[in-house]
PDB file of N, CA and C in Angstrom:
ATOM      1  N   MET H   1       0.841  -1.173   0.000  1.00 74.00           N
ATOM      2  CA  MET H   1       0.000   0.000   0.000  1.00 74.00           C
ATOM      3  C   MET H   1       0.888   1.238   0.000  1.00 74.00           C
ATOM      4  N   ILE H   2       0.566   2.195  -0.824  1.00 82.00           N
ATOM      5  CA  ILE H   2       1.315   3.446  -0.909  1.00 82.00           C
ATOM      6  C   ILE H   2       0.402   4.575  -0.465  1.00 82.00           C
ATOM      7  N   LEU H   3       0.897   5.381   0.461  1.00 82.00           N
ATOM      8  CA  LEU H   3       0.153   6.546   0.925  1.00 82.00           C
ATOM      9  C   LEU H   3       0.782   7.802   0.342  1.00 82.00           C
ATOM     10  N   TYR H   4       0.018   8.573  -0.379  1.00 88.00           N
ATOM     11  CA  TYR H   4       0.482   9.846  -0.895  1.00 88.00           C
ATOM     12  C   TYR H   4      -0.084  10.934   0.010  1.00 88.00           C
ATOM     13  N   THR H   5       0.721  11.372   0.929  1.00 87.00           N
ATOM     14  CA  THR H   5       0.266  12.347   1.904  1.00 87.00           C
ATOM     15  C   THR H   5       1.417  13.256   2.307  1.00 87.00           C
ATOM     16  N   MET H   6       1.068  14.437   2.756  1.00 86.00           N
ATOM     17  CA  MET H   6       2.094  15.352   3.263  1.00 86.00           C
ATOM     18  C   MET H   6       2.178  15.295   4.784  1.00 86.00           C
ATOM     19  N   MET H   7       1.421  14.410   5.401  1.00 85.00           N
ATOM     20  CA  MET H   7       1.456  14.245   6.847  1.00 85.00           C
ATOM     21  C   MET H   7       2.739  13.515   7.241  1.00 85.00           C
ATOM     22  N   PRO H   8       3.341  13.872   8.377  1.00 82.00           N
ATOM     23  CA  PRO H   8       4.544  13.163   8.829  1.00 82.00           C
ATOM     24  C   PRO H   8       4.240  11.705   9.169  1.00 82.00           C
ATOM     25  N   ASN H   9       5.248  10.863   9.028  1.00 80.00           N
ATOM     26  CA  ASN H   9       5.085   9.441   9.324  1.00 80.00           C
ATOM     27  C   ASN H   9       4.609   9.207  10.755  1.00 80.00           C
ATOM     28  N   GLU H  10       5.029  10.065  11.679  1.00 76.00           N
ATOM     29  CA  GLU H  10       4.673   9.883  13.079  1.00 76.00           C
ATOM     30  C   GLU H  10       3.171   9.987  13.310  1.00 76.00           C
ATOM     31  N   LEU H  11       2.474  10.772  12.486  1.00 80.00           N
ATOM     32  CA  LEU H  11       1.028  10.885  12.650  1.00 80.00           C
ATOM     33  C   LEU H  11       0.294   9.680  12.071  1.00 80.00           C
ATOM     34  N   ILE H  12       0.842   9.097  11.033  1.00 82.00           N
ATOM     35  CA  ILE H  12       0.212   7.946  10.402  1.00 82.00           C
ATOM     36  C   ILE H  12       0.568   6.660  11.148  1.00 82.00           C
ATOM     37  N   PHE H  13       1.841   6.518  11.498  1.00 79.00           N
ATOM     38  CA  PHE H  13       2.336   5.359  12.229  1.00 79.00           C
ATOM     39  C   PHE H  13       2.897   5.830  13.563  1.00 79.00           C
ATOM     40  N   PRO H  14       2.050   5.989  14.580  1.00 72.00           N
ATOM     41  CA  PRO H  14       2.521   6.565  15.845  1.00 72.00           C
ATOM     42  C   PRO H  14       3.518   5.661  16.564  1.00 72.00           C
ATOM     43  N   TYR H  15       4.386   6.320  17.343  1.00 69.00           N
ATOM     44  CA  TYR H  15       5.348   5.609  18.169  1.00 69.00           C
ATOM     45  C   TYR H  15       4.645   5.007  19.375  1.00 69.00           C
ATOM     46  N   GLU H  16       5.387   4.242  20.139  1.00 71.00           N
ATOM     47  CA  GLU H  16       4.849   3.684  21.374  1.00 71.00           C
ATOM     48  C   GLU H  16       4.557   4.811  22.364  1.00 71.00           C
ATOM     49  N   ALA H  17       3.611   4.599  23.224  1.00 67.00           N
ATOM     50  CA  ALA H  17       3.204   5.617  24.191  1.00 67.00           C
ATOM     51  C   ALA H  17       4.348   6.007  25.121  1.00 67.00           C
ATOM     52  N   GLU H  18       5.206   5.062  25.472  1.00 66.00           N
ATOM     53  CA  GLU H  18       6.323   5.355  26.381  1.00 66.00           C
ATOM     54  C   GLU H  18       7.289   6.364  25.761  1.00 66.00           C
ATOM     55  N   VAL H  19       7.550   6.239  24.479  1.00 66.00           N
ATOM     56  CA  VAL H  19       8.456   7.159  23.785  1.00 66.00           C
ATOM     57  C   VAL H  19       7.842   8.547  23.713  1.00 66.00           C
ATOM     58  N   ILE H  20       6.560   8.614  23.417  1.00 67.00           N
ATOM     59  CA  ILE H  20       5.883   9.905  23.292  1.00 67.00           C
ATOM     60  C   ILE H  20       5.794  10.602  24.641  1.00 67.00           C
ATOM     61  N   ASN H  21       5.628   9.859  25.722  1.00 74.00           N
ATOM     62  CA  ASN H  21       5.515  10.466  27.048  1.00 74.00           C
ATOM     63  C   ASN H  21       6.804  11.153  27.477  1.00 74.00           C
ATOM     64  N   LYS H  22       7.953  10.729  26.969  1.00 79.00           N
ATOM     65  CA  LYS H  22       9.222  11.360  27.328  1.00 79.00           C
ATOM     66  C   LYS H  22       9.454  12.652  26.558  1.00 79.00           C
ATOM     67  N   GLN H  23       8.709  12.895  25.481  1.00 86.00           N
ATOM     68  CA  GLN H  23       8.913  14.084  24.667  1.00 86.00           C
ATOM     69  C   GLN H  23       8.134  15.257  25.228  1.00 86.00           C
ATOM     70  N   GLN H  24       8.696  16.459  25.031  1.00 88.00           N
ATOM     71  CA  GLN H  24       8.027  17.661  25.490  1.00 88.00           C
ATOM     72  C   GLN H  24       8.359  18.820  24.559  1.00 88.00           C
ATOM     73  N   LEU H  25       7.507  19.823  24.572  1.00 91.00           N
ATOM     74  CA  LEU H  25       7.728  21.031  23.783  1.00 91.00           C
ATOM     75  C   LEU H  25       8.397  22.068  24.671  1.00 91.00           C
ATOM     76  N   ILE H  26       9.490  22.645  24.182  1.00 89.00           N
ATOM     77  CA  ILE H  26      10.174  23.705  24.917  1.00 89.00           C
ATOM     78  C   ILE H  26      10.460  24.853  23.956  1.00 89.00           C
ATOM     79  N   THR H  27      10.822  25.983  24.518  1.00 90.00           N
ATOM     80  CA  THR H  27      11.268  27.126  23.723  1.00 90.00           C
ATOM     81  C   THR H  27      12.693  27.436  24.136  1.00 90.00           C
ATOM     82  N   PHE H  28      13.622  27.319  23.195  1.00 89.00           N
ATOM     83  CA  PHE H  28      15.040  27.584  23.440  1.00 89.00           C
ATOM     84  C   PHE H  28      15.412  28.844  22.685  1.00 89.00           C
ATOM     85  N   GLN H  29      15.657  29.923  23.405  1.00 89.00           N
ATOM     86  CA  GLN H  29      16.003  31.223  22.842  1.00 89.00           C
ATOM     87  C   GLN H  29      14.988  31.660  21.788  1.00 89.00           C
ATOM     88  N   GLY H  30      13.708  31.475  22.105  1.00 91.00           N
ATOM     89  CA  GLY H  30      12.630  31.895  21.221  1.00 91.00           C
ATOM     90  C   GLY H  30      12.310  30.922  20.101  1.00 91.00           C
ATOM     91  N   ILE H  31      12.957  29.757  20.065  1.00 92.00           N
ATOM     92  CA  ILE H  31      12.753  28.773  19.003  1.00 92.00           C
ATOM     93  C   ILE H  31      12.000  27.582  19.592  1.00 92.00           C
ATOM     94  N   PRO H  32      10.811  27.269  19.085  1.00 93.00           N
ATOM     95  CA  PRO H  32      10.076  26.113  19.604  1.00 93.00           C
ATOM     96  C   PRO H  32      10.706  24.799  19.144  1.00 93.00           C
ATOM     97  N   LEU H  33      10.894  23.886  20.100  1.00 93.00           N
ATOM     98  CA  LEU H  33      11.534  22.602  19.817  1.00 93.00           C
ATOM     99  C   LEU H  33      10.738  21.475  20.442  1.00 93.00           C
ATOM    100  N   LEU H  34      10.777  20.309  19.799  1.00 92.00           N
ATOM    101  CA  LEU H  34      10.284  19.075  20.386  1.00 92.00           C
ATOM    102  C   LEU H  34      11.517  18.323  20.856  1.00 92.00           C
ATOM    103  N   VAL H  35      11.575  18.020  22.147  1.00 92.00           N
ATOM    104  CA  VAL H  35      12.768  17.391  22.714  1.00 92.00           C
ATOM    105  C   VAL H  35      12.395  16.108  23.438  1.00 92.00           C
ATOM    106  N   ASP H  36      13.405  15.266  23.625  1.00 90.00           N
ATOM    107  CA  ASP H  36      13.270  14.000  24.331  1.00 90.00           C
ATOM    108  C   ASP H  36      14.118  14.089  25.592  1.00 90.00           C
ATOM    109  N   ALA H  37      13.528  13.840  26.735  1.00 87.00           N
ATOM    110  CA  ALA H  37      14.259  13.918  28.008  1.00 87.00           C
ATOM    111  C   ALA H  37      15.185  12.707  28.118  1.00 87.00           C
ATOM    112  N   THR H  38      16.504  12.962  28.104  1.00 86.00           N
ATOM    113  CA  THR H  38      17.469  11.869  28.233  1.00 86.00           C
ATOM    114  C   THR H  38      17.750  11.555  29.698  1.00 86.00           C
ATOM    115  N   ASP H  39      17.805  12.578  30.529  1.00 85.00           N
ATOM    116  CA  ASP H  39      17.934  12.408  31.976  1.00 85.00           C
ATOM    117  C   ASP H  39      17.376  13.656  32.639  1.00 85.00           C
ATOM    118  N   GLN H  40      17.628  13.829  33.933  1.00 83.00           N
ATOM    119  CA  GLN H  40      17.043  14.946  34.677  1.00 83.00           C
ATOM    120  C   GLN H  40      17.566  16.309  34.224  1.00 83.00           C
ATOM    121  N   GLN H  41      18.805  16.363  33.705  1.00 87.00           N
ATOM    122  CA  GLN H  41      19.404  17.650  33.392  1.00 87.00           C
ATOM    123  C   GLN H  41      19.663  17.881  31.912  1.00 87.00           C
ATOM    124  N   ASN H  42      19.383  16.908  31.063  1.00 89.00           N
ATOM    125  CA  ASN H  42      19.654  17.063  29.638  1.00 89.00           C
ATOM    126  C   ASN H  42      18.461  16.609  28.809  1.00 89.00           C
ATOM    127  N   VAL H  43      18.283  17.279  27.675  1.00 91.00           N
ATOM    128  CA  VAL H  43      17.283  16.873  26.696  1.00 91.00           C
ATOM    129  C   VAL H  43      17.957  16.803  25.338  1.00 91.00           C
ATOM    130  N   GLN H  44      17.379  16.023  24.429  1.00 93.00           N
ATOM    131  CA  GLN H  44      17.920  15.880  23.082  1.00 93.00           C
ATOM    132  C   GLN H  44      16.862  16.361  22.098  1.00 93.00           C
ATOM    133  N   VAL H  45      17.278  17.177  21.134  1.00 93.00           N
ATOM    134  CA  VAL H  45      16.354  17.751  20.159  1.00 93.00           C
ATOM    135  C   VAL H  45      15.862  16.653  19.211  1.00 93.00           C
ATOM    136  N   VAL H  46      14.545  16.564  19.073  1.00 92.00           N
ATOM    137  CA  VAL H  46      13.930  15.619  18.143  1.00 92.00           C
ATOM    138  C   VAL H  46      13.537  16.350  16.858  1.00 92.00           C
ATOM    139  N   ARG H  47      12.914  17.537  17.015  1.00 92.00           N
ATOM    140  CA  ARG H  47      12.421  18.272  15.861  1.00 92.00           C
ATOM    141  C   ARG H  47      12.397  19.767  16.154  1.00 92.00           C
ATOM    142  N   ILE H  48      12.696  20.567  15.141  1.00 94.00           N
ATOM    143  CA  ILE H  48      12.579  22.023  15.229  1.00 94.00           C
ATOM    144  C   ILE H  48      11.191  22.380  14.713  1.00 94.00           C
ATOM    145  N   LEU H  49      10.418  23.104  15.503  1.00 93.00           N
ATOM    146  CA  LEU H  49       9.038  23.424  15.152  1.00 93.00           C
ATOM    147  C   LEU H  49       8.879  24.849  14.632  1.00 93.00           C
ATOM    148  N   SER H  50       9.942  25.444  14.175  1.00 92.00           N
ATOM    149  CA  SER H  50       9.926  26.809  13.682  1.00 92.00           C
ATOM    150  C   SER H  50       9.723  26.813  12.167  1.00 92.00           C
ATOM    151  N   SER H  51       9.206  27.923  11.661  1.00 92.00           N
ATOM    152  CA  SER H  51       9.075  28.079  10.210  1.00 92.00           C
ATOM    153  C   SER H  51      10.172  28.973   9.636  1.00 92.00           C
ATOM    154  N   ASN H  52      11.079  29.437  10.491  1.00 93.00           N
ATOM    155  CA  ASN H  52      12.178  30.288  10.052  1.00 93.00           C
ATOM    156  C   ASN H  52      13.330  29.416   9.540  1.00 93.00           C
ATOM    157  N   PRO H  53      13.726  29.542   8.271  1.00 93.00           N
ATOM    158  CA  PRO H  53      14.801  28.702   7.728  1.00 93.00           C
ATOM    159  C   PRO H  53      16.144  28.889   8.442  1.00 93.00           C
ATOM    160  N   GLN H  54      16.391  30.051   9.016  1.00 93.00           N
ATOM    161  CA  GLN H  54      17.651  30.294   9.717  1.00 93.00           C
ATOM    162  C   GLN H  54      17.784  29.419  10.962  1.00 93.00           C
ATOM    163  N   HIS H  55      16.673  29.073  11.572  1.00 93.00           N
ATOM    164  CA  HIS H  55      16.730  28.216  12.765  1.00 93.00           C
ATOM    165  C   HIS H  55      17.240  26.823  12.427  1.00 93.00           C
ATOM    166  N   PHE H  56      16.984  26.355  11.217  1.00 91.00           N
ATOM    167  CA  PHE H  56      17.436  25.023  10.817  1.00 91.00           C
ATOM    168  C   PHE H  56      18.939  24.999  10.541  1.00 91.00           C
ATOM    169  N   MET H  57      19.556  26.144  10.399  1.00 92.00           N
ATOM    170  CA  MET H  57      21.001  26.228  10.166  1.00 92.00           C
ATOM    171  C   MET H  57      21.787  26.340  11.473  1.00 92.00           C
ATOM    172  N   ASP H  58      21.108  26.528  12.583  1.00 90.00           N
ATOM    173  CA  ASP H  58      21.761  26.680  13.883  1.00 90.00           C
ATOM    174  C   ASP H  58      22.200  25.308  14.399  1.00 90.00           C
ATOM    175  N   GLU H  59      23.496  25.089  14.519  1.00 90.00           N
ATOM    176  CA  GLU H  59      24.040  23.794  14.938  1.00 90.00           C
ATOM    177  C   GLU H  59      23.728  23.461  16.396  1.00 90.00           C
ATOM    178  N   ARG H  60      23.432  24.460  17.211  1.00 89.00           N
ATOM    179  CA  ARG H  60      23.132  24.201  18.621  1.00 89.00           C
ATOM    180  C   ARG H  60      21.820  23.472  18.804  1.00 89.00           C
ATOM    181  N   ILE H  61      20.915  23.601  17.837  1.00 91.00           N
ATOM    182  CA  ILE H  61      19.582  23.010  17.993  1.00 91.00           C
ATOM    183  C   ILE H  61      19.232  22.030  16.881  1.00 91.00           C
ATOM    184  N   CYS H  62      20.210  21.535  16.156  1.00 91.00           N
ATOM    185  CA  CYS H  62      19.906  20.557  15.106  1.00 91.00           C
ATOM    186  C   CYS H  62      19.403  19.266  15.759  1.00 91.00           C
ATOM    187  N   PRO H  63      18.558  18.492  15.062  1.00 92.00           N
ATOM    188  CA  PRO H  63      18.074  17.242  15.654  1.00 92.00           C
ATOM    189  C   PRO H  63      19.229  16.344  16.093  1.00 92.00           C
ATOM    190  N   GLY H  64      19.132  15.869  17.315  1.00 92.00           N
ATOM    191  CA  GLY H  64      20.187  15.058  17.902  1.00 92.00           C
ATOM    192  C   GLY H  64      21.073  15.844  18.849  1.00 92.00           C
ATOM    193  N   ALA H  65      21.021  17.178  18.785  1.00 92.00           N
ATOM    194  CA  ALA H  65      21.835  18.010  19.674  1.00 92.00           C
ATOM    195  C   ALA H  65      21.294  17.916  21.096  1.00 92.00           C
ATOM    196  N   LYS H  66      22.200  18.011  22.063  1.00 92.00           N
ATOM    197  CA  LYS H  66      21.811  17.948  23.473  1.00 92.00           C
ATOM    198  C   LYS H  66      21.757  19.354  24.048  1.00 92.00           C
ATOM    199  N   ILE H  67      20.751  19.584  24.878  1.00 89.00           N
ATOM    200  CA  ILE H  67      20.564  20.867  25.546  1.00 89.00           C
ATOM    201  C   ILE H  67      20.498  20.596  27.037  1.00 89.00           C
ATOM    202  N   SER H  68      21.247  21.371  27.813  1.00 87.00           N
ATOM    203  CA  SER H  68      21.262  21.223  29.263  1.00 87.00           C
ATOM    204  C   SER H  68      20.142  22.056  29.878  1.00 87.00           C
ATOM    205  N   VAL H  69      19.415  21.461  30.796  1.00 80.00           N
ATOM    206  CA  VAL H  69      18.362  22.137  31.518  1.00 80.00           C
ATOM    207  C   VAL H  69      18.865  22.383  32.930  1.00 80.00           C
ATOM    208  N   SER H  70      19.044  23.639  33.280  1.00 72.00           N
ATOM    209  CA  SER H  70      19.560  23.958  34.615  1.00 72.00           C
ATOM    210  C   SER H  70      18.620  24.937  35.309  1.00 72.00           C
ATOM    211  N   GLN H  71      18.978  25.327  36.511  1.00 49.00           N
ATOM    212  CA  GLN H  71      18.168  26.275  37.285  1.00 49.00           C
ATOM    213  C   GLN H  71      18.078  27.626  36.573  1.00 49.00           C
ATOM    214  N   GLU H  72      19.143  28.040  35.878  1.00 48.00           N
ATOM    215  CA  GLU H  72      19.162  29.332  35.204  1.00 48.00           C
ATOM    216  C   GLU H  72      18.393  29.318  33.889  1.00 48.00           C
ATOM    217  N   GLY H  73      18.112  28.156  33.348  1.00 60.00           N
ATOM    218  CA  GLY H  73      17.417  28.055  32.077  1.00 60.00           C
ATOM    219  C   GLY H  73      18.074  27.014  31.187  1.00 60.00           C
ATOM    220  N   LEU H  74      17.808  27.101  29.894  1.00 63.00           N
ATOM    221  CA  LEU H  74      18.336  26.143  28.936  1.00 63.00           C
ATOM    222  C   LEU H  74      19.647  26.645  28.349  1.00 63.00           C
ATOM    223  N   SER H  75      20.571  25.720  28.098  1.00 58.00           N
ATOM    224  CA  SER H  75      21.819  26.074  27.428  1.00 58.00           C
ATOM    225  C   SER H  75      22.254  24.904  26.557  1.00 58.00           C
ATOM    226  N   ALA H  76      22.791  25.222  25.379  1.00 60.00           N
ATOM    227  CA  ALA H  76      23.243  24.185  24.448  1.00 60.00           C
ATOM    228  C   ALA H  76      24.555  23.599  24.922  1.00 60.00           C
ATOM    229  N   LEU H  77      24.720  22.297  24.720  1.00 54.00           N
ATOM    230  CA  LEU H  77      25.976  21.618  25.092  1.00 54.00           C
ATOM    231  C   LEU H  77      26.909  21.542  23.918  1.00 54.00           C
TER     232      LEU H  77
END
């Protein structure tokens, strides 16, 4: 079966509930991101939710990049 759609694969074939529960939406320096909590102090970027093309060129927030969550706020590792 072939699906011709512009919907992301995740909406058509959802992940397990456990994986989705670890993900959260955050704003890092004004850029909305979908991140996965790796531990208590770090998150890993899953997807950039911005429509600005310049945000996709920022290496600090590319998918797979780690961001530290501290008392002062978020900072890229």
